[in-house]
Short mmCIF file of C-alpha atoms in Angstrom, two decimals:
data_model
loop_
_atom_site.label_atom_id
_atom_site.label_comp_id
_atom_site.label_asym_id
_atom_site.label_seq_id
_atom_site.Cartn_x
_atom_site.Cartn_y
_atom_site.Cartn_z
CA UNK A 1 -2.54 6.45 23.18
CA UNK A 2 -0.45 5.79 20.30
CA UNK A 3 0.40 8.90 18.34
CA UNK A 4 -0.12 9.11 14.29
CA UNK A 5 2.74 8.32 12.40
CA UNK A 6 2.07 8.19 8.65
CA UNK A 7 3.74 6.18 6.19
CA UNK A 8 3.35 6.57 2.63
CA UNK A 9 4.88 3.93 -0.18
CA UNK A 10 4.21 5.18 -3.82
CA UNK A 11 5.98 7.12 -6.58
CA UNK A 12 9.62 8.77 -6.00
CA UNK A 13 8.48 12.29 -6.33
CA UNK A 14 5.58 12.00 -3.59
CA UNK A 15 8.40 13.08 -0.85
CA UNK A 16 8.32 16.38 -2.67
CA UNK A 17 5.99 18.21 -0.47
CA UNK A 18 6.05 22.16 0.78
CA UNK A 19 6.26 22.13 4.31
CA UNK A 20 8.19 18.85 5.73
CA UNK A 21 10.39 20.04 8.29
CA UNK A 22 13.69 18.04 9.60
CA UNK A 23 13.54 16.09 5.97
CA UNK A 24 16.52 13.71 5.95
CA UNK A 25 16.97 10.38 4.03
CA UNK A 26 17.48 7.40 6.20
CA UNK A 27 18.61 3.40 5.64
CA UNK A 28 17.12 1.89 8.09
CA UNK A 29 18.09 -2.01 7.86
CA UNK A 30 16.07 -5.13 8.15
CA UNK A 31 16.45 -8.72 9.14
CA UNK A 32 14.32 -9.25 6.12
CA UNK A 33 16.92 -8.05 3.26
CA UNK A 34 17.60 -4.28 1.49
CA UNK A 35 14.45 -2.29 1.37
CA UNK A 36 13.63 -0.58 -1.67
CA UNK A 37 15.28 2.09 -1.05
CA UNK A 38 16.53 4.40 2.13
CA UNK A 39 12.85 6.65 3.61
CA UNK A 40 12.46 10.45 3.73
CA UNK A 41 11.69 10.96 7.14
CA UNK A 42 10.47 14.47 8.25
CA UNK A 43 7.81 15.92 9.99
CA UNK A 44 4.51 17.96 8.41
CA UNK A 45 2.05 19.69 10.69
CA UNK A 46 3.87 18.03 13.55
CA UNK A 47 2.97 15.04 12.62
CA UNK A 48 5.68 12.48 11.70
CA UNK A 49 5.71 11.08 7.96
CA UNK A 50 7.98 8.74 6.51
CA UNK A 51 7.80 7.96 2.44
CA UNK A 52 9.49 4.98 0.94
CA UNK A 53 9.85 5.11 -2.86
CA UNK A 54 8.08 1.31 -3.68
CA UNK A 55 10.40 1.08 -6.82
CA UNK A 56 13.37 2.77 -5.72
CA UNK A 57 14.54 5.96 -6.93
CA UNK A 58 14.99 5.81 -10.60
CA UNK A 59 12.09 3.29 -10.61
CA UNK A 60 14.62 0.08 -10.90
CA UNK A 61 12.99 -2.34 -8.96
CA UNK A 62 10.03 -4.17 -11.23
CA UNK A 63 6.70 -5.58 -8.77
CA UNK A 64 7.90 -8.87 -9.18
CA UNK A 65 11.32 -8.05 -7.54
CA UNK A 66 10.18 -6.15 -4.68
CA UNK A 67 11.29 -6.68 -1.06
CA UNK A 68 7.73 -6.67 0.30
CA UNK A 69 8.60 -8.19 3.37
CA UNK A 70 11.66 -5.39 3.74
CA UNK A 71 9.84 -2.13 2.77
CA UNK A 72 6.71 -2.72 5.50
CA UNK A 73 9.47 -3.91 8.33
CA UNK A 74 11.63 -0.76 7.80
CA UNK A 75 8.48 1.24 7.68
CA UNK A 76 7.62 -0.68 11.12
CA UNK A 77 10.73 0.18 12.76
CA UNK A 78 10.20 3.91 12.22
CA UNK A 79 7.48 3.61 14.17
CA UNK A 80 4.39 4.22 11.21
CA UNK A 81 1.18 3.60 12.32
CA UNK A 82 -0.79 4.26 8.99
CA UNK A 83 0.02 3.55 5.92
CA UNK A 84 -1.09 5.24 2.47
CA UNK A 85 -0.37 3.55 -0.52
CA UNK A 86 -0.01 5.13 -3.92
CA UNK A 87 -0.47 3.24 -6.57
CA UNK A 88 -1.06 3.65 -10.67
CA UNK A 89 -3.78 1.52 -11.59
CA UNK A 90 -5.50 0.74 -14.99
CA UNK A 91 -9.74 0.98 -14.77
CA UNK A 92 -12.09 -2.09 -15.98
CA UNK A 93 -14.88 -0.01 -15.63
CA UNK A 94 -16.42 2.36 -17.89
CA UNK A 95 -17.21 5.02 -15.17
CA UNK A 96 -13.67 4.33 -13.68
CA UNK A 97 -11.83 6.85 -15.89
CA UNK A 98 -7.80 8.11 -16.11
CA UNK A 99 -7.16 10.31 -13.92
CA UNK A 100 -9.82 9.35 -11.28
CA UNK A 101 -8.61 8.21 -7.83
CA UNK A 102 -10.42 5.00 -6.20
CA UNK A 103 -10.45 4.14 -2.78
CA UNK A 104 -9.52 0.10 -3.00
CA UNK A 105 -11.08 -1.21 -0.15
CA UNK A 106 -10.96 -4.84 -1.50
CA UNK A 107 -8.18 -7.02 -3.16
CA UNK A 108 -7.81 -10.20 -5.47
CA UNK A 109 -4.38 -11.15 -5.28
CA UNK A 110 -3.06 -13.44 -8.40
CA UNK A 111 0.38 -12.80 -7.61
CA UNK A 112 2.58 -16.20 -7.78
CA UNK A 113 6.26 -15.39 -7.46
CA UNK A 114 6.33 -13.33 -4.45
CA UNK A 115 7.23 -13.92 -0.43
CA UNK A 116 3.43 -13.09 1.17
CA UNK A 117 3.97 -13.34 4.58
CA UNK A 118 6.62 -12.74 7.78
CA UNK A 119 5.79 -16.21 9.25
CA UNK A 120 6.45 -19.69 7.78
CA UNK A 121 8.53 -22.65 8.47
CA UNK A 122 9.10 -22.10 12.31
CA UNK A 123 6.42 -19.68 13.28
CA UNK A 124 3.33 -20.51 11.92
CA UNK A 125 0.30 -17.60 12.07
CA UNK A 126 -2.85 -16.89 10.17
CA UNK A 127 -4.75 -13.35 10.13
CA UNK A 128 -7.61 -12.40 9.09
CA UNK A 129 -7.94 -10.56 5.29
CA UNK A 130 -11.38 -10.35 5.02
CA UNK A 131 -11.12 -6.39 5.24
CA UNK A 132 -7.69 -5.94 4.09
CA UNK A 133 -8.33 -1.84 4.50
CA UNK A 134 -8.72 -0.05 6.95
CA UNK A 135 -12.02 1.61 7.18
CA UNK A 136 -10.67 4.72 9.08
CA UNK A 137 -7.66 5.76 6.90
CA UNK A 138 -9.44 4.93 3.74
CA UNK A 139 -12.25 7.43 4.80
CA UNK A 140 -9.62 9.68 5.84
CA UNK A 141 -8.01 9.45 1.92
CA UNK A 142 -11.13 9.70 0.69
CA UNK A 143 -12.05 13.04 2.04
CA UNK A 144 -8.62 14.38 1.91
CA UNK A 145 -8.96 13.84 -1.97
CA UNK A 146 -12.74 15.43 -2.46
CA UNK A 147 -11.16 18.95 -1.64
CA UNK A 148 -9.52 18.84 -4.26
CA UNK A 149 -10.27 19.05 -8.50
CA UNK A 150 -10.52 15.21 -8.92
CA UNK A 151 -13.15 12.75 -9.12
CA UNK A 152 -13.15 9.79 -5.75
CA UNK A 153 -14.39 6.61 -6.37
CA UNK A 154 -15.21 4.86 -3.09
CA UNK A 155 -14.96 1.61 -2.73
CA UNK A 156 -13.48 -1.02 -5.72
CA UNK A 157 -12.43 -4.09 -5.89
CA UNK A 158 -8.16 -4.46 -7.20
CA UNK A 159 -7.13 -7.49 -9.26
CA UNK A 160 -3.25 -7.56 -8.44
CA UNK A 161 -1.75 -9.33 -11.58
CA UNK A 162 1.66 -10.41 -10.83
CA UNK A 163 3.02 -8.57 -13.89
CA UNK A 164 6.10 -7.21 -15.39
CA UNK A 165 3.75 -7.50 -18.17
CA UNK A 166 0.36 -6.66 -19.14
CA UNK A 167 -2.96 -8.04 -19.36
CA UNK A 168 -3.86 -10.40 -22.22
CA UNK A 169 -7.17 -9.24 -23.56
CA UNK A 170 -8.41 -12.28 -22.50
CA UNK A 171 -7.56 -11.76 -19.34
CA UNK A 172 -8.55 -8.21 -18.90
CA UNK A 173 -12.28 -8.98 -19.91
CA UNK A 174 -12.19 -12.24 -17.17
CA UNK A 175 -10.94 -9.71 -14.52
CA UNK A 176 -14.33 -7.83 -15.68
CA UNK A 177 -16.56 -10.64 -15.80
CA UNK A 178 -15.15 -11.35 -12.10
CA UNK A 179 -16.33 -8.12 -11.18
CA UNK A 180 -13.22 -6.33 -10.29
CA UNK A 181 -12.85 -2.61 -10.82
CA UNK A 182 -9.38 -1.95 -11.39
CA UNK A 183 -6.00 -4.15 -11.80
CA UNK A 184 -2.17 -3.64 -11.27
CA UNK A 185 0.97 -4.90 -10.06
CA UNK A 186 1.73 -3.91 -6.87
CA UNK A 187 -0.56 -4.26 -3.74
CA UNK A 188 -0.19 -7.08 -2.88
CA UNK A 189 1.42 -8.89 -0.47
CA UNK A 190 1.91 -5.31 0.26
CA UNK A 191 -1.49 -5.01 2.21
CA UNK A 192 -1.04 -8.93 3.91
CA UNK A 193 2.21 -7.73 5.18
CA UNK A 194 0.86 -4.57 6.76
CA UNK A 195 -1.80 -6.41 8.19
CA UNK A 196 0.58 -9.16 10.00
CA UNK A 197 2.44 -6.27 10.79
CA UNK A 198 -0.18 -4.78 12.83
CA UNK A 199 -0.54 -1.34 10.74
CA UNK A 200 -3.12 0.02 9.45
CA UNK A 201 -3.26 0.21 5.71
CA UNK A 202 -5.33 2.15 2.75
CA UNK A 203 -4.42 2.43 -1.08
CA UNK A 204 -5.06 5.05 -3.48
CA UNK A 205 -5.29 3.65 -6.59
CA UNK A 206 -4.84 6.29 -9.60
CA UNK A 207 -6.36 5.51 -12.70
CA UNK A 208 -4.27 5.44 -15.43
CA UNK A 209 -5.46 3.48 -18.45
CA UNK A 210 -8.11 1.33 -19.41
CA UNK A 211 -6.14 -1.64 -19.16
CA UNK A 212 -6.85 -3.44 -22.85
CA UNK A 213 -10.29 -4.14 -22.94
CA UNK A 214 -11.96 -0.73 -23.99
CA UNK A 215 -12.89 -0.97 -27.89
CA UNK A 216 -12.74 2.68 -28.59
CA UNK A 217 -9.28 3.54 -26.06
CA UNK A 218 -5.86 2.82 -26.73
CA UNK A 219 -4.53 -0.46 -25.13
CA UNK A 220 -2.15 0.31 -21.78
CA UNK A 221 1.95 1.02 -22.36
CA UNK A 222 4.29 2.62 -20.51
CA UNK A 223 3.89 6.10 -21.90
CA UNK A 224 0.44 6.59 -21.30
CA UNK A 225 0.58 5.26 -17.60
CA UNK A 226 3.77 7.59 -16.95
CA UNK A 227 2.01 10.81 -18.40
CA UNK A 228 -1.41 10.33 -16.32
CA UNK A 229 1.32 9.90 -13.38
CA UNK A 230 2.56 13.19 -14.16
CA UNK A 231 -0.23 15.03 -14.16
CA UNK A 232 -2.01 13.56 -10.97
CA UNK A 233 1.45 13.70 -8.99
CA UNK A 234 0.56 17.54 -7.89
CA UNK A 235 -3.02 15.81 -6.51
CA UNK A 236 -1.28 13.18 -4.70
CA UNK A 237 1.16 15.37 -2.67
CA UNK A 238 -1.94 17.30 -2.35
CA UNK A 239 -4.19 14.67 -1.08
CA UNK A 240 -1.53 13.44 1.69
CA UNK A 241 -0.96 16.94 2.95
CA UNK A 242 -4.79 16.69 3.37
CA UNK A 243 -4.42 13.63 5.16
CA UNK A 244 -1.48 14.91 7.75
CA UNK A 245 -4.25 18.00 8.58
CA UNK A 246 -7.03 15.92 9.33
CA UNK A 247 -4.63 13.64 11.78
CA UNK A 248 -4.20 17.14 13.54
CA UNK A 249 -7.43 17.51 14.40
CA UNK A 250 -7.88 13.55 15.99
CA UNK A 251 -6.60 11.55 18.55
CA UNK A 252 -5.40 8.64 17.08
CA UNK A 253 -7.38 5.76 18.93
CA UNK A 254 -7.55 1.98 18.07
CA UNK A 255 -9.15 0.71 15.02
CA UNK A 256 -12.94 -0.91 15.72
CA UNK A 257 -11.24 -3.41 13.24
CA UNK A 258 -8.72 -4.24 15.95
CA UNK A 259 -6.03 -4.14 13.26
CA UNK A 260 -3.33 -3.20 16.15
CA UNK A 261 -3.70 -6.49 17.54
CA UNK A 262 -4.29 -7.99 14.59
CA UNK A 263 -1.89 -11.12 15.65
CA UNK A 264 -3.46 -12.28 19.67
CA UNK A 265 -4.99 -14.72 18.32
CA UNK A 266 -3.27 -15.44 15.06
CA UNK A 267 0.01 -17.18 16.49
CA UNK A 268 -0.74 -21.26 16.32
CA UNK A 269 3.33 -22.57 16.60
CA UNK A 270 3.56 -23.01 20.28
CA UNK A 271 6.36 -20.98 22.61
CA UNK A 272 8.36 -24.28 22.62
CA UNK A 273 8.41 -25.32 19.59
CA UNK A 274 9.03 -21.83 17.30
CA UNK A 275 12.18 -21.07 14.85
CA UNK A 276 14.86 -18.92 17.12
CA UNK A 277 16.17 -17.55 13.87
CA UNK A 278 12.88 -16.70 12.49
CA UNK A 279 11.67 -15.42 16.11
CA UNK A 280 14.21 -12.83 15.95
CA UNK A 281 13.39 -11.34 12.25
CA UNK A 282 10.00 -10.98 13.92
CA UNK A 283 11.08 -8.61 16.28
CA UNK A 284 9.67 -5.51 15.13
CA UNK A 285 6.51 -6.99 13.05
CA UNK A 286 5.51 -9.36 15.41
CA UNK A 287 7.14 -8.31 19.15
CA UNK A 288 4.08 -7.00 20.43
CA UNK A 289 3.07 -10.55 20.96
CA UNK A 290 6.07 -12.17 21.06
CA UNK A 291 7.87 -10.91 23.99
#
């Protein structure tokens, strides 16, 4: 039985927790390019945690430029198991307001200018999204933020834009009429990744703004987003330390999503005929099956 080993990508503060033990910053390098930036690796509870800043600290990587493929492999070779993402998130629902929390549990990814998957020319797999989150962790965030002073939203649909910019209004009141709940920038191929990867992965999404389409509420920009942030970064710290005591109190057994072997059937390159080169930047993603 696999132990828990929790990995959590979000904001460069979120490391910032009372109580990690052994903290130490860490490069850990992948076949895949420079990960966003080195992971905080430490212990809480006794259980192991490892936080990657998704932007770097000092925030100087934008969504488009991110080295999705990088940040889940590194997070991979440490060994996670879980991971939590945290992620500022503008609402397109009335009842979705700033400084709620929603529990994504589906995505609609319009991203265009990003690498979305380990496998390709060489290697050629296809998994299953249908339920890009997984059930267990995303109940786990869910009642790890109810004990504290915040309202949880469970369940909502993410439009991931592919960004640096914002919505048109036009676009913002599509996403709407599409019935999405909230949008941003930076889930995806995040989740895809984690799920050829074989981990288990949940998002947090922290509502920030109303996006542009609310009448009576000031259109996004930077400076409302950042000082919602600010104020809900106490709650997030908060909410994973509730997360790492729950994980005390559990076994950590498979998924009944079978996320952990996510890729048995999802391999369709015969032995013979896959990419050496691309076989051996699979190693950690994809060596379960591969060996």
């Amino acid at each position: 039985m696999k132990k828990w080993i929790l990995g959590v990508i979000g904001g460069s503060g979120l490391y910032e927790i009372d109580g990690v033990e052994n903290g130490r910053w860490e490069r850990i390098e992948s076949p895949w390019g420079p990960a966003s930036d080195e992971v905080y690796r430490g212990t809480l509870n006794g259980i192991d945690i490892v936080f990657l800043p998704r932007h770097g600290r000092g925030h100087n990587i934008s969504p488009t430029h991110l080295n999705f493929r990088a940040n889940i492999d590194v997070l991979k070779r440490c060994g996670v198991t879980d991971i939590l993402s945290l992620s500022a998130v503008g609402s397109l629902r009335e009842d979705y307001k700033p400084g709620d929390f929603v529990m994504v549990d589906q995505f609609i990814d319009r991203t265009f200018a990003r690498e979305k998957s380990f496998f390709g020319q060489g290697v050629v797999a296809h998994v299953s999204m249908a339920h890009p989150v997984c059930e267990r962790l995303a109940h786990m965030a869910a009642d790890a933020a109810d004990l504290l002073d915040v309202t949880v939203h469970r369940g909502g649909t993410y439009l991931v834009m592919e960004g640096p910019q914002f919505s048109t209004l036009a676009e913002s009141k599509l996403y709407r009429q599409w019935g999405c709940d909230v949008i941003g920038m930076t889930n995806m191929p995040e989740a895809k990744l984690a799920r050829e990867a074989e981990m288990s992965y949940a998002t947090i999404g922290m509502v920030t703004d109303y996006d542009c389409w609310h009448e009576e509420e000031d259109n996004v920009s930077v400076t409302n987003v950042l000082e919602v942030l600010k104020g809900n970064a106490d709650l997030a710290r908060a909410t994973v330390k509730n997360i790492v005591e729950a994980m005390t109190k559990m076994d950590r057994r498979p998924t009944d999503q079978g996320i952990e072997t996510g890729l048995d059937f999802a391999l369709i390159t015969p032995p013979e005929a896959r990419d050496s080169k691309l076989l051996n930047k699979l190693d950690a993603v994809a060596g379960r099956v591969l060996k």
